[in-house]
mmCIF file of C-alpha atoms in Angstrom:
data_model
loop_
_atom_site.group_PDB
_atom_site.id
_atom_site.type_symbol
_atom_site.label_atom_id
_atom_site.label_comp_id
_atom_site.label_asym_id
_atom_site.label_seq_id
_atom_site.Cartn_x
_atom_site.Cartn_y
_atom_site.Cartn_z
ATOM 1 C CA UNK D 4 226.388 55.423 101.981
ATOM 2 C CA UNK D 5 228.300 53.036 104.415
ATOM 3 C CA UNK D 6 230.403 50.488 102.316
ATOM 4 C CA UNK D 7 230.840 46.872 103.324
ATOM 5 C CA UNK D 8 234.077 45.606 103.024
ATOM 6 C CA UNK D 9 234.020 41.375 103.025
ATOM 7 C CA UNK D 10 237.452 39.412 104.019
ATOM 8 C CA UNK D 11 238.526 37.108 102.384
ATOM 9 C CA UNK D 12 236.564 37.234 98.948
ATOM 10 C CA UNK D 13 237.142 33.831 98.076
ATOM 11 C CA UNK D 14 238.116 30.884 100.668
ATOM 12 C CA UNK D 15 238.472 27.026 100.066
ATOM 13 C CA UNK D 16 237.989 24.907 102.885
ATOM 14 C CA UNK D 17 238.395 21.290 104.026
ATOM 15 C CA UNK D 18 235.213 19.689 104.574
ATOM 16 C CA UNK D 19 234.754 19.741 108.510
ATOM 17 C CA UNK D 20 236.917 22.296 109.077
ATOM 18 C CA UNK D 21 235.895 25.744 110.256
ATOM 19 C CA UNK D 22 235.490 29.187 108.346
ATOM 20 C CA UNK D 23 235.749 32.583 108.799
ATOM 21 C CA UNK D 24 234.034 35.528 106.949
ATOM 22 C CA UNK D 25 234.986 39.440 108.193
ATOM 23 C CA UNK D 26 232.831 42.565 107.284
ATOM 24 C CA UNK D 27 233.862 45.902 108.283
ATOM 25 C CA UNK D 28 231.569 48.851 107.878
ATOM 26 C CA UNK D 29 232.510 52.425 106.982
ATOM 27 C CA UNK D 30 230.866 54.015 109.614
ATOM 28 C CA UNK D 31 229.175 52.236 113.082
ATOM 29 C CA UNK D 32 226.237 50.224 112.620
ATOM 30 C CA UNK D 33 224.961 51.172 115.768
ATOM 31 C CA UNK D 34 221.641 52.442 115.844
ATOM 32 C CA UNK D 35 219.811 54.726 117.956
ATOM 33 C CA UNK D 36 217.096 52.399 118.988
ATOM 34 C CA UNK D 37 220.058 49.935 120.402
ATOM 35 C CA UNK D 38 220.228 47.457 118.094
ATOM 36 C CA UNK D 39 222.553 46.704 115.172
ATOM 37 C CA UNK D 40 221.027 45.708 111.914
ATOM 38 C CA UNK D 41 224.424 43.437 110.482
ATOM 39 C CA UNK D 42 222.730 40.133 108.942
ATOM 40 C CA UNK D 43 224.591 37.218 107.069
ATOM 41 C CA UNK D 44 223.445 35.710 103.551
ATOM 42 C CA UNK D 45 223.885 33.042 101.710
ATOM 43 C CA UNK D 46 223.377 32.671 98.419
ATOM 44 C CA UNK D 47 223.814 29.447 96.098
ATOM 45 C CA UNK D 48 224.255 29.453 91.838
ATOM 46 C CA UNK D 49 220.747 30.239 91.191
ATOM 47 C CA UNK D 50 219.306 30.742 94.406
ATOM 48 C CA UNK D 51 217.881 34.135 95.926
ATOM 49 C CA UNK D 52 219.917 35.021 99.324
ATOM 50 C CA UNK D 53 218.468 33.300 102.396
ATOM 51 C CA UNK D 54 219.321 35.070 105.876
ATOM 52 C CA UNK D 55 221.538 33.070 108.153
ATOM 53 C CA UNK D 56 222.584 35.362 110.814
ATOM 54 C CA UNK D 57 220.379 38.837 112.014
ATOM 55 C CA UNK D 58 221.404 41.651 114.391
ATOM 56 C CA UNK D 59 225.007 40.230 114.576
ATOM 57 C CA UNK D 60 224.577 37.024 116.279
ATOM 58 C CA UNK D 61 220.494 36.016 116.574
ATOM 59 C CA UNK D 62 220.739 32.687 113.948
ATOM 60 C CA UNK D 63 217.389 32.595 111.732
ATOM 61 C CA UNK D 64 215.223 30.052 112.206
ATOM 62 C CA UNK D 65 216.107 26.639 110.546
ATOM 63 C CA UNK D 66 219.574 27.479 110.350
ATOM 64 C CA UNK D 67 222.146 24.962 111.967
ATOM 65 C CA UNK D 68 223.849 26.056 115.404
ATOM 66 C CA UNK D 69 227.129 25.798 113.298
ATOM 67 C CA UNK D 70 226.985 29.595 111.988
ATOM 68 C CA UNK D 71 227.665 31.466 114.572
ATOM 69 C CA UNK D 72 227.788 35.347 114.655
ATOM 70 C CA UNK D 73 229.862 38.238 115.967
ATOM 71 C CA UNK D 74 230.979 41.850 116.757
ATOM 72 C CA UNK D 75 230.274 45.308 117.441
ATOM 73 C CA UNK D 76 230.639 48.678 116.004
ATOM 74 C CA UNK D 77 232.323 48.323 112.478
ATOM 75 C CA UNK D 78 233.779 44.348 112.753
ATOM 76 C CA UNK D 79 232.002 41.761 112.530
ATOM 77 C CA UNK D 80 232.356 37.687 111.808
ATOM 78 C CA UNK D 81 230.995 34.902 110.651
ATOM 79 C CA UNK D 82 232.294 31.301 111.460
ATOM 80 C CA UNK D 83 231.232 28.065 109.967
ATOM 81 C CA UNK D 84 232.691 25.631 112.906
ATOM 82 C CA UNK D 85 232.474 22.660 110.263
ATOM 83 C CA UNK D 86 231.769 23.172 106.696
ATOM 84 C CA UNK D 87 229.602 21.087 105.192
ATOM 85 C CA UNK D 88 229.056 20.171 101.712
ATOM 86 C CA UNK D 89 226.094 22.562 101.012
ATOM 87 C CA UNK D 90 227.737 25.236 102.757
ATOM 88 C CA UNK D 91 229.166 26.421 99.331
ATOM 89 C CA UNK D 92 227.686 29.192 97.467
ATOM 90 C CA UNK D 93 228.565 33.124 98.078
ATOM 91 C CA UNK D 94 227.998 34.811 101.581
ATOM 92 C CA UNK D 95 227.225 38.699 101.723
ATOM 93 C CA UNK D 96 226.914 40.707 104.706
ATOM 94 C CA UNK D 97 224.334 43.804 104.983
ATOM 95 C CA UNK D 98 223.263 46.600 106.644
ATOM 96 C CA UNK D 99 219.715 47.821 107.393
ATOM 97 C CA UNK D 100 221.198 50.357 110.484
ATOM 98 C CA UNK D 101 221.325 53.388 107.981
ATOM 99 C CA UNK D 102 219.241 54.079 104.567
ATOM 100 C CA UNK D 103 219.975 53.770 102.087
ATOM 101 C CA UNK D 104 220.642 49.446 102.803
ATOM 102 C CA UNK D 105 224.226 47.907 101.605
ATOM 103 C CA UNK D 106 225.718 44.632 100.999
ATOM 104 C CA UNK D 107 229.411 43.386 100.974
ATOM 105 C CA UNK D 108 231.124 42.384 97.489
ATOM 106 C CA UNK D 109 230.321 38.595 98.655
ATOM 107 C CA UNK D 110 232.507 36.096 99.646
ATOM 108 C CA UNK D 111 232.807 32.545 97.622
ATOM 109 C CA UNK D 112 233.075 29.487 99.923
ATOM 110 C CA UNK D 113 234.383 26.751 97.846
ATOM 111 C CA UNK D 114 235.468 23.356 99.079
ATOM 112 C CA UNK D 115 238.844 22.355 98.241
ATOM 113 C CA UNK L 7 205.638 30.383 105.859
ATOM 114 C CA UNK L 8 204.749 33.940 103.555
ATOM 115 C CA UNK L 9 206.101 33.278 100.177
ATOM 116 C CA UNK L 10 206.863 36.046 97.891
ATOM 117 C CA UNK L 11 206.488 35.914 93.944
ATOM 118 C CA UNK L 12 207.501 38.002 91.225
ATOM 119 C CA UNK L 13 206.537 38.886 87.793
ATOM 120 C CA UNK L 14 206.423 40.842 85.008
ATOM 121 C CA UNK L 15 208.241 41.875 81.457
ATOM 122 C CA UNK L 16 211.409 40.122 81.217
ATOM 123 C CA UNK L 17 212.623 42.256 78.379
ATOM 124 C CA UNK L 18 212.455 45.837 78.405
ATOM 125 C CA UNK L 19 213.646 47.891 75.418
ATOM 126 C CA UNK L 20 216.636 50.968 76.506
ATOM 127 C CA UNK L 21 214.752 54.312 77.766
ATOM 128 C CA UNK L 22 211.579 52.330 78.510
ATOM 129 C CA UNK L 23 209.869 51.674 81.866
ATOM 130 C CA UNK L 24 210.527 48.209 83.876
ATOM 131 C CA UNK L 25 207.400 47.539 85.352
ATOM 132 C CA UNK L 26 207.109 44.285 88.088
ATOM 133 C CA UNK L 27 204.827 43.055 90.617
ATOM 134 C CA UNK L 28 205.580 41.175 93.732
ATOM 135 C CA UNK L 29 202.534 38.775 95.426
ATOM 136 C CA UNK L 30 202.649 38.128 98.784
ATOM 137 C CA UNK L 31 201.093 34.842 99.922
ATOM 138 C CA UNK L 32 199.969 35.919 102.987
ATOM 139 C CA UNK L 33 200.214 38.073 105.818
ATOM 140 C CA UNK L 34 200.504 41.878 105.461
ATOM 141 C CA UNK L 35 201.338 43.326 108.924
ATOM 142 C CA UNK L 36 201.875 47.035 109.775
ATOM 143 C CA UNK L 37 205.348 46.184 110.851
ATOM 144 C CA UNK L 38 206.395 44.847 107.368
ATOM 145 C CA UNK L 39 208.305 47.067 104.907
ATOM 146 C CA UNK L 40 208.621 45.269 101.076
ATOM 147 C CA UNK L 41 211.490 45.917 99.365
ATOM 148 C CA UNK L 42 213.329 45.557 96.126
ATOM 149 C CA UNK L 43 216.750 43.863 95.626
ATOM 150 C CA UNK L 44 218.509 43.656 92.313
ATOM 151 C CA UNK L 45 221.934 41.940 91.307
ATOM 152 C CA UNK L 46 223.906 42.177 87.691
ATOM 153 C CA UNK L 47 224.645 38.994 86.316
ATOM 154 C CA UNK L 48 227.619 37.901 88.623
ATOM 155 C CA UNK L 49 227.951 40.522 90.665
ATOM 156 C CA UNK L 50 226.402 41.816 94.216
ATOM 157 C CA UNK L 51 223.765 43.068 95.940
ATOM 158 C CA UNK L 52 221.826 46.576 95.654
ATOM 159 C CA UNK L 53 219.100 47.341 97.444
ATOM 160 C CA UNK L 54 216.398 49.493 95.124
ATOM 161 C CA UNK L 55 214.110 50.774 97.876
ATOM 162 C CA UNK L 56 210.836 49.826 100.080
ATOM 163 C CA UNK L 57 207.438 50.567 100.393
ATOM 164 C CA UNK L 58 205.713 50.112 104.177
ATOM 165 C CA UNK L 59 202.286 49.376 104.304
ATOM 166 C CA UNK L 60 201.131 52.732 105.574
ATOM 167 C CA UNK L 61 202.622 53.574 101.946
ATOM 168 C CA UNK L 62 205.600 55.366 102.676
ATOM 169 C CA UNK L 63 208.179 54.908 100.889
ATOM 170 C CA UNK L 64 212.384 55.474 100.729
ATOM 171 C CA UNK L 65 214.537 54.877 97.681
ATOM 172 C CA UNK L 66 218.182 54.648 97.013
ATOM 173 C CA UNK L 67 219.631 57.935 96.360
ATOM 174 C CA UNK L 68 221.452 56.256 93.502
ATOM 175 C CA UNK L 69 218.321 55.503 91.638
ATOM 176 C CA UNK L 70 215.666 57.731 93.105
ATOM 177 C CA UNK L 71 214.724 59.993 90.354
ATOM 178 C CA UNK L 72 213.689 56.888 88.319
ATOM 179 C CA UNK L 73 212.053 54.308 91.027
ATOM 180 C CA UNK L 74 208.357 54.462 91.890
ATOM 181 C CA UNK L 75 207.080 51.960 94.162
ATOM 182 C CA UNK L 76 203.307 51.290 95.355
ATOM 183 C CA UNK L 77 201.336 49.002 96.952
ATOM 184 C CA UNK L 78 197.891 47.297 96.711
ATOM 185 C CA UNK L 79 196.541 45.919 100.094
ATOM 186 C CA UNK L 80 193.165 44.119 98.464
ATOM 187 C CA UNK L 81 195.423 42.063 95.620
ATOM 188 C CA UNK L 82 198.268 41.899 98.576
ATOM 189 C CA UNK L 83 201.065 43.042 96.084
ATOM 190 C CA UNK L 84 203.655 45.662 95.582
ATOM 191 C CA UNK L 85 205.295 46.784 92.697
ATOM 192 C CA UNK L 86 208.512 48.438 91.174
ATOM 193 C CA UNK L 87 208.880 50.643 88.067
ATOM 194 C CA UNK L 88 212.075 51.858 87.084
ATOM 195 C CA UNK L 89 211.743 54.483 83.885
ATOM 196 C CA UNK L 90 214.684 55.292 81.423
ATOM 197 C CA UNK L 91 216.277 51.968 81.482
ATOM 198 C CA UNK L 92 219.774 51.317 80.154
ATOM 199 C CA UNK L 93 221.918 48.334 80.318
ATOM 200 C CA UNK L 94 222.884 48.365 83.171
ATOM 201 C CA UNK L 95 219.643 48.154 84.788
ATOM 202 C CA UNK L 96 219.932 44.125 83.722
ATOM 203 C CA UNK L 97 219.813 42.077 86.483
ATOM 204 C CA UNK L 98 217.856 39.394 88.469
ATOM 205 C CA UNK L 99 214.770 41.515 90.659
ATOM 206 C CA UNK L 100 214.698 40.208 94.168
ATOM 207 C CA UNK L 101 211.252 41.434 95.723
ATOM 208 C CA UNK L 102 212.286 40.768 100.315
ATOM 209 C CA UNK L 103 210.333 41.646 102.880
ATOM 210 C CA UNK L 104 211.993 43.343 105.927
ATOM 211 C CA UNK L 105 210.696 42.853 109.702
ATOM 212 C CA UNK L 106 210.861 46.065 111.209
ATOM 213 C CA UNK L 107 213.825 46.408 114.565
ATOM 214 C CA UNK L 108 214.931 43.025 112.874
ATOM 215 C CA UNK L 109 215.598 42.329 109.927
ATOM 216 C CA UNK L 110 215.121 41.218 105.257
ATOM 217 C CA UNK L 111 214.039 37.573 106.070
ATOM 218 C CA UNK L 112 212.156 36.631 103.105
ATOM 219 C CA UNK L 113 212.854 36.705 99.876
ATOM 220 C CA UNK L 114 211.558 36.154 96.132
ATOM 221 C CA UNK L 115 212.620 33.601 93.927
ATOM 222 C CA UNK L 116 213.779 36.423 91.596
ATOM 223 C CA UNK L 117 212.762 37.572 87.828
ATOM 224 C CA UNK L 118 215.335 38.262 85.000
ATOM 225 C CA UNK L 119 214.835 41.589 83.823
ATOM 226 C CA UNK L 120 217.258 42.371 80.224
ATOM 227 C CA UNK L 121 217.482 45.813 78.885
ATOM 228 C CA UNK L 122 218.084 45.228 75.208
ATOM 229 C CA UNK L 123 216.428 46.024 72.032
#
């Protein structure tokens, strides 16, 4: 299975400043039809996940041009330019490149 | 948008069969595979397995020999049963449907199974 490895697993942030999330695979997440199936969660206290982010950088529709996506190969990144209030709540990364599917341990955004 | 809805026993006694159903509002395209999500109270993510449409299916190694997932195009719902539950099989059920060459962009709300007698 290809482990997901989320830094950092807990980050408080100023409101308005930016963020950072890393995830770094196990093995490439390069697939053989060219693409590479890294998405971005997010998931708030009692909410199912909602996809931010798909194929490392293409944002989902409805979500605001402030997540932004990156990477190649085994790194990849997700910024918040300016946290907002309702950007708290846990983000996971995931992989859909190889079977069987796996997330990250999560990350908690909490503002300080 | 396609909503997706599940349901089904919300208690399940240990060694018995979990048994839920997810309804999909509308929509069921050939290029959709419908999949099942799980998470432990306060923990992560693990993905369970999918179904596609034509009916093939592909399960988590981890859980394989207990998973069996079909599908029912006329009621427009799949469903999950997991046999020989233990504790550790409680968690919240995510049903997500995954866009094929993209990528899980819907999900359930999410049903609280508990393993307990």
């Amino acid at each position: 299975d290809i482990v997901m490895t989320q830094t950092p697993l807990s980050s408080p942030v100023t409101l308005g400043q930016p963020a950072s999330i890393s995830c770094r695979s196990s093995q490439s997440l390069a697939h053989s039809d060219g693409n590479t199936y890294l998405s971005w969660l997010h998931q708030r206290p009692g909410q199912p996940p909602r996809v931010l982010i798909y194929k490392i950088s293409h944002r989902f529709s409805g979500v605001p041009d402030r997540f932004s996506g990156s990477g190649a190969g085994t790194d990849f990144t997700l910024i918040i330019s300016r946290v907002e209030a309702e950007d708290v709540g846990v983000y996971y990364c995931t992989q859909a490149s190889q079977l069987p599917y796996t997330f990250g341990q999560g990350t908690k955004l909490e503002i300080k | 948008q396609v909503q997706l809805q599940e349901s089904g026993s919300g208690l399940v006694k240990p060694s018995e069969t979990l048994s839920l159903i997810c309804t999909v509002s509308d929509d069921s395209s050939s290029s959709y595979y419908w999949n099942w999500i799980r998470q432990p109270p306060g923990k992560g993510l693990e993905w369970i397995g999918y179904i596609h449409n034509s009916g093939s299916t592909n399960y988590n190694p981890s859980l394989k020999s207990r998973v069996t997932m079909s599908l029912d195009r006329s009621k427009k719902q799949f469903s999950l049963k997991l046999s020989s539950v233990t504790a550790a099989d409680t968690a919240v059920y995510y049903c997500a449907r995954l866009v094929y060459a993209v990528a899980i962009d819907i999900w359930g709300q999410g049903t609280m199974v508990t393993v307990s007698s």
